mmCIF file of C-alpha atoms and ligand atoms in Angstrom:
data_model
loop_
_atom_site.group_PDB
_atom_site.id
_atom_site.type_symbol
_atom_site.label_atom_id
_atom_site.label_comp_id
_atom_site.label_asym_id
_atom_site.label_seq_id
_atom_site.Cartn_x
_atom_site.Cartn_y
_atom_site.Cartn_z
ATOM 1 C CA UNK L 25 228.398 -25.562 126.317
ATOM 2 C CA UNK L 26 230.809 -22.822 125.187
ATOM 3 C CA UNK L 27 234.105 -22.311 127.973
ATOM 4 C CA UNK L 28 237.147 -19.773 127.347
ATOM 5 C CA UNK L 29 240.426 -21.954 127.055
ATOM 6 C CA UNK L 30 243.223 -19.323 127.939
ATOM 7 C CA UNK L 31 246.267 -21.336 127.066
ATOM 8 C CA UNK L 32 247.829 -24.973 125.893
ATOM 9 C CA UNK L 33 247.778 -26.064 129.334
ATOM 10 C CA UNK L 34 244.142 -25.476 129.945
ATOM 11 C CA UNK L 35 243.609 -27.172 126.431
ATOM 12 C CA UNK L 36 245.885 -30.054 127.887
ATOM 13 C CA UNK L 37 243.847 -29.888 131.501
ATOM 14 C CA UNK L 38 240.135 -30.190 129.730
ATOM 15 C CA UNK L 39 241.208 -32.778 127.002
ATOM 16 C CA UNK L 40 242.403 -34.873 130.538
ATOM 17 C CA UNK L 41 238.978 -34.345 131.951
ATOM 18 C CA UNK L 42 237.119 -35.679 128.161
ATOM 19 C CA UNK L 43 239.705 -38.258 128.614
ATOM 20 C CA UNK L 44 238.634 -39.787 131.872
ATOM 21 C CA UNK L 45 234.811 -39.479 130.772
ATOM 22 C CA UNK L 46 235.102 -41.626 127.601
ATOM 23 C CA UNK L 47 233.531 -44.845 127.560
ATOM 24 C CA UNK L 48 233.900 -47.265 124.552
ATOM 25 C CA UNK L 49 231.892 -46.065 121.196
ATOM 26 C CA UNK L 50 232.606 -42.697 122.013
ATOM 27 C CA UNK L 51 233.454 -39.954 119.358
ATOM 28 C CA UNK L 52 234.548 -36.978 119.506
ATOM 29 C CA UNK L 53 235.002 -34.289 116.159
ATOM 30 C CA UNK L 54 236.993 -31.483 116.231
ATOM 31 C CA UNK L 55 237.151 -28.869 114.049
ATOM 32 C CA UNK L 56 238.745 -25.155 113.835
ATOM 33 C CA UNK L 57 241.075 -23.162 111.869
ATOM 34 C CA UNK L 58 244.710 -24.629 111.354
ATOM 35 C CA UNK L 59 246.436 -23.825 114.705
ATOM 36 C CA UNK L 60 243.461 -24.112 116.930
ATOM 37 C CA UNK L 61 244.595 -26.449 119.681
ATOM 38 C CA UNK L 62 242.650 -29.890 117.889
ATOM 39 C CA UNK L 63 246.019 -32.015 118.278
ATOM 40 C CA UNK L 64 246.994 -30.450 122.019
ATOM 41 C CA UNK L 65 243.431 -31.356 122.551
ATOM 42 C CA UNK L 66 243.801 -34.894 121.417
ATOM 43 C CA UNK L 67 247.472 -35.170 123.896
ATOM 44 C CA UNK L 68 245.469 -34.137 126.462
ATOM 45 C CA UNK L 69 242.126 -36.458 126.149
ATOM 46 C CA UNK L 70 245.501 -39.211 125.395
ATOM 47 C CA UNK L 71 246.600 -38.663 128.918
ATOM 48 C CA UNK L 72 242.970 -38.984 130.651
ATOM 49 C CA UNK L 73 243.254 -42.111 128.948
ATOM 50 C CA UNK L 74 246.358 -43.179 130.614
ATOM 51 C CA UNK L 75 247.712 -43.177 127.042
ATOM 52 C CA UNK L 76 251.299 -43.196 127.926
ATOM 53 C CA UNK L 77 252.981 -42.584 124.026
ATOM 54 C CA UNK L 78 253.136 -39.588 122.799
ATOM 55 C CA UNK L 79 250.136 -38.522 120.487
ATOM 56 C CA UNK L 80 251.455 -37.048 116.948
ATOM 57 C CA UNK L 81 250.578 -35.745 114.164
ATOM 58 C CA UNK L 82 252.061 -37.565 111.147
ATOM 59 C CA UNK L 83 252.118 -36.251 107.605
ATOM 60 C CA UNK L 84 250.611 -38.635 105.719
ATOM 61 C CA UNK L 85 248.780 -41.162 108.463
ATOM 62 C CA UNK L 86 245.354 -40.347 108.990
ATOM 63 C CA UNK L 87 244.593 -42.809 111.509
ATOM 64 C CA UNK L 88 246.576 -44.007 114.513
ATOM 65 C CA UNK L 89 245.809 -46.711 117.465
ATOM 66 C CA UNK L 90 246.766 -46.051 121.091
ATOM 67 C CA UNK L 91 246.503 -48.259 123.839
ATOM 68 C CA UNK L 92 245.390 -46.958 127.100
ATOM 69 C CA UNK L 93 242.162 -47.535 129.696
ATOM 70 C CA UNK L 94 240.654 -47.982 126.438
ATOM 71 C CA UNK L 95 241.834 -48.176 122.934
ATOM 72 C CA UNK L 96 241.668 -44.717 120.974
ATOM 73 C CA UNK L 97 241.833 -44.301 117.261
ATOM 74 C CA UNK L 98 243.350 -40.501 116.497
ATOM 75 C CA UNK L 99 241.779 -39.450 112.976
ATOM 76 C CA UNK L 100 243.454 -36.328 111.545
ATOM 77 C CA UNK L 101 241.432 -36.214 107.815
ATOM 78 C CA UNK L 102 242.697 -33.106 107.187
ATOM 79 C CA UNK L 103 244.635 -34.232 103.919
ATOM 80 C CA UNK L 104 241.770 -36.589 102.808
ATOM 81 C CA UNK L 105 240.337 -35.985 99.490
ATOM 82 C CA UNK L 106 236.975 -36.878 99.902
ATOM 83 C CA UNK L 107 235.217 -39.467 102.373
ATOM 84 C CA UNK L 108 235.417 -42.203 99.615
ATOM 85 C CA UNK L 109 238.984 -42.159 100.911
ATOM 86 C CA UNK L 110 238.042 -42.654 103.970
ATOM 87 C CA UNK L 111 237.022 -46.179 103.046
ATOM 88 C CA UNK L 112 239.715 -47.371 101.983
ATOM 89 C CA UNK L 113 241.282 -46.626 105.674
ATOM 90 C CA UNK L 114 238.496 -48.641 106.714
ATOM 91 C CA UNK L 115 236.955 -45.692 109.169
ATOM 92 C CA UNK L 116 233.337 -47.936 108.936
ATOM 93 C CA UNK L 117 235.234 -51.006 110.515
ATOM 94 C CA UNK L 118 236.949 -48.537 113.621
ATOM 95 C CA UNK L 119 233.446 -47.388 113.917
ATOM 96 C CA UNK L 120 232.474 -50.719 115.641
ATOM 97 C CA UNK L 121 235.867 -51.440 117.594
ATOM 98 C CA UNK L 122 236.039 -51.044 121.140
ATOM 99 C CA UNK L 123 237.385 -47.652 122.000
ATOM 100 C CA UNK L 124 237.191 -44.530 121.237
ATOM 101 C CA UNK L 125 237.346 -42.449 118.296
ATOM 102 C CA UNK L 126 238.800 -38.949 118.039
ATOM 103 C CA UNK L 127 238.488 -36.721 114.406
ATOM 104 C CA UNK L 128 239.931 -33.911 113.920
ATOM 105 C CA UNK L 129 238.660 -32.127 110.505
ATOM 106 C CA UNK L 130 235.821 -33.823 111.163
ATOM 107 C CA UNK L 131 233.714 -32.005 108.631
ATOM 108 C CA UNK L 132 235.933 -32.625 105.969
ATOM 109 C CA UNK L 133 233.921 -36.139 106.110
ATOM 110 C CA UNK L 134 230.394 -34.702 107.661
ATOM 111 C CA UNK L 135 228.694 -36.995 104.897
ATOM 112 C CA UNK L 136 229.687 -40.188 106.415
ATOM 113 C CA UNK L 137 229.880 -38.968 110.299
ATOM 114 C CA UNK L 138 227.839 -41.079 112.662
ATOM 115 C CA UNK L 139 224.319 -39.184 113.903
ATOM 116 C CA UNK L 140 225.518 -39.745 117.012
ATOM 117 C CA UNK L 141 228.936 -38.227 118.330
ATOM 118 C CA UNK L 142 229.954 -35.255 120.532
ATOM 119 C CA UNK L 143 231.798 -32.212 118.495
ATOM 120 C CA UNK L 144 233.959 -29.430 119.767
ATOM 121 C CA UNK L 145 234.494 -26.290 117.824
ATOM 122 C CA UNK L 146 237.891 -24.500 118.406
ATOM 123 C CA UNK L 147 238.004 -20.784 117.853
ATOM 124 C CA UNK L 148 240.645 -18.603 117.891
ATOM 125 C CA UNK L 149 239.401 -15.885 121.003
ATOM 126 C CA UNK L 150 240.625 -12.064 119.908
ATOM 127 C CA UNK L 151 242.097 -11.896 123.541
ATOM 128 C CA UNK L 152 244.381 -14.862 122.859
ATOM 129 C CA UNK L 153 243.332 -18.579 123.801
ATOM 130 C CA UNK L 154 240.746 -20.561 122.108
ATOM 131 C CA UNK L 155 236.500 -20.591 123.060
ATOM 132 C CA UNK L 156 235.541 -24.075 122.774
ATOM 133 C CA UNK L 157 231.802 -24.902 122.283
ATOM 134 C CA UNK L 158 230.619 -28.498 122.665
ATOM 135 C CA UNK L 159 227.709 -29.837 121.321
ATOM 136 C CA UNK L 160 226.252 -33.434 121.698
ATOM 137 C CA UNK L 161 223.879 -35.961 119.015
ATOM 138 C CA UNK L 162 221.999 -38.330 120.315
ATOM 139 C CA UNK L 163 221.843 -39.789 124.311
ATOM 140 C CA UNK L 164 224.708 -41.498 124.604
ATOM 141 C CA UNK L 165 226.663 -38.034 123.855
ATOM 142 C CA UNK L 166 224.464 -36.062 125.617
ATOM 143 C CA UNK L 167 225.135 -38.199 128.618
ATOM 144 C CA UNK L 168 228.888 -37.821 127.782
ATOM 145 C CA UNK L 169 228.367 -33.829 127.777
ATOM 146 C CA UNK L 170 226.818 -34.177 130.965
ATOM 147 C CA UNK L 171 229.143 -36.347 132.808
ATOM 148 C CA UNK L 172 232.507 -34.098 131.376
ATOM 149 C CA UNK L 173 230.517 -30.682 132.466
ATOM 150 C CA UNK L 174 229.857 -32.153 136.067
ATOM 151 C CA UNK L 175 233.627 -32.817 136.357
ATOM 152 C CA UNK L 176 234.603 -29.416 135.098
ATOM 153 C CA UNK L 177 232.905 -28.124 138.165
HETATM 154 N N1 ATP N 216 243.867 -22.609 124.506
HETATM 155 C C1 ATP N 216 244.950 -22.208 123.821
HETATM 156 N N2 ATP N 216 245.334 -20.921 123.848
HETATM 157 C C2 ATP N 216 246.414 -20.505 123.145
HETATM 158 N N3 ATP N 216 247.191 -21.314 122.388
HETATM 159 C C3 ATP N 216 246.863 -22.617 122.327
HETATM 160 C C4 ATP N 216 245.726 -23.121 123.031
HETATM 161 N N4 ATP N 216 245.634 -24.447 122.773
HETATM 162 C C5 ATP N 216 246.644 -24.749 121.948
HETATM 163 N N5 ATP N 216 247.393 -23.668 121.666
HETATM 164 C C6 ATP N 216 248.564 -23.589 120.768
HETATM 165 O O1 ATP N 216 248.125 -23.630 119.443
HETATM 166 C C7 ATP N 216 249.145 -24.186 118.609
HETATM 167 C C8 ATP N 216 248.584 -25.142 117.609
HETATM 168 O O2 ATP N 216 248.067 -26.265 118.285
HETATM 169 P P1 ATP N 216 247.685 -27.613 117.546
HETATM 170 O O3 ATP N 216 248.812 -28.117 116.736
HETATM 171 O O4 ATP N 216 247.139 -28.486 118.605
HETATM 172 O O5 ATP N 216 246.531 -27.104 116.556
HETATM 173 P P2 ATP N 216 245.701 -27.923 115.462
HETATM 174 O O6 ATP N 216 244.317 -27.399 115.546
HETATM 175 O O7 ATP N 216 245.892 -29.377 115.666
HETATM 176 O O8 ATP N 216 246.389 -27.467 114.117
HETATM 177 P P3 ATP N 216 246.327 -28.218 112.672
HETATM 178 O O9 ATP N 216 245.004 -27.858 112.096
HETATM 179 O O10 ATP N 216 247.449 -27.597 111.934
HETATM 180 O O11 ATP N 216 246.490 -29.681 112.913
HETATM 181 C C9 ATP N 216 250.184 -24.793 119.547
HETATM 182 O O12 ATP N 216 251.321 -23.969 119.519
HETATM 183 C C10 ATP N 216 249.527 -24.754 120.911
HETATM 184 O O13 ATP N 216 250.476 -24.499 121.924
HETATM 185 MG MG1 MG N 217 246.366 -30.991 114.381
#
C-alpha cells in the first residue's frame, strides 16, 4: 500500500489510525531519510494508543517504554553501531513483552529483525509531504495491513 501524506498532521492522523489497530506483538519499522516524518509518525501511533506522555527523541536512548492501551517500546537505532549493540539493550527480551514495538532505522539492524513485522518507508514527495508505502511479513502483519487500510477508508 503506497498513500501521499501531505503534511505533519496527516502523518499525526494515520500514525492515530496504526495506533488503534495494534494488538500486542506487533512491530512496526520505519525507515527514510533524516527528516522524513519516522518520529511524528511514532507521536501519532503514541496517541492511538492513548499514550498520554509525550513521545521524544533522546540523544543517546535508543529504547523507551510507554504506557498506554498497550505498552509500546519506541526504538530509534539510528546511532547504533552494529546489531551486536543491540544486545546489550536487550531488543531479543522486548521482542517477547507484551506490547508493541516501534523501530525507526530499522534497517540499520535488518540482520536481527523478526521475519515477521509490518514496515513503512517514508519518502520525501517532490511536491512537498512524504509517500508512505507499507508492506507486511507474515499473517499476523498482513492482517494488521488489512485491518489499518479498512479504517483508512
Ligand atoms: N507528511 C509530511 N509532510 C511534510 N512534512 C512532514 C510530514 N511529516 C512530518 N513532517 C515534518 O518533517 C520534519 C521531521 O520530522 P521527524 O523528526 O518526525 O523526522 P524523522 O524521520 O524522525 O527524522 P530523524 O531521522 O532525524 O529522526 C518535522 O518538521 C515534521 O513536521
Ligand atoms: Mg526521528
Amino acid at each position: 500500500m503506497k498513500k501521499y501524506i501531505e503534511n505533519v498532521e496527516k502523518t499525526i492522523e494515520i500514525g492515530m489510525i496504526i495506533g488503534r489497530a495494534l494488538k500486542n506483538g506487533d512491530i512496526i519499522c520505519l525507515d527514510g531519510d533524516l527528516g522524513a516524518g519516522k518520529t511524528h509518525l511514532s507521536k501519532g501511533i503514541a496517541k492511538g494508543l492513548d499514550i498520554e506522555e509525550e513521545i521524544t527523541s533522546p540523544t543517546f536512548t535508543i529504547v523507551q517504554e510507554y504506557e498506554g492501551r498497550i505498552p509500546l517500546y519506541h526504538f530509534d537505532v539510528y546511532r547504533i553501531a552494529d546489531s551486536e549493540e543491540m544486545y546489550n539493550v536487550g531488543f531479543e527480551d522486548y521482542l517477547n513483552k507484551n506490547g508493541a514495538i516501534i523501530i525507526e532505522w530499522s534497517e540499520i539492524i535488518r540482520d536481527i529483525l523478526p521475519n515477521d513485522r509490518l514496515e513503512i518507508k517514508l519518502v520525501y514527495a517532490p511536491e512537498g509531504g512524504r509517500y508512505f508505502t507499507f508492506n507486511a511479513f507474515g499473517k499476523r502483519h498482513e492482517d494488521l495491513l488489512r485491518d489499518i487500510s479498512e479504517r483508512l477508508t
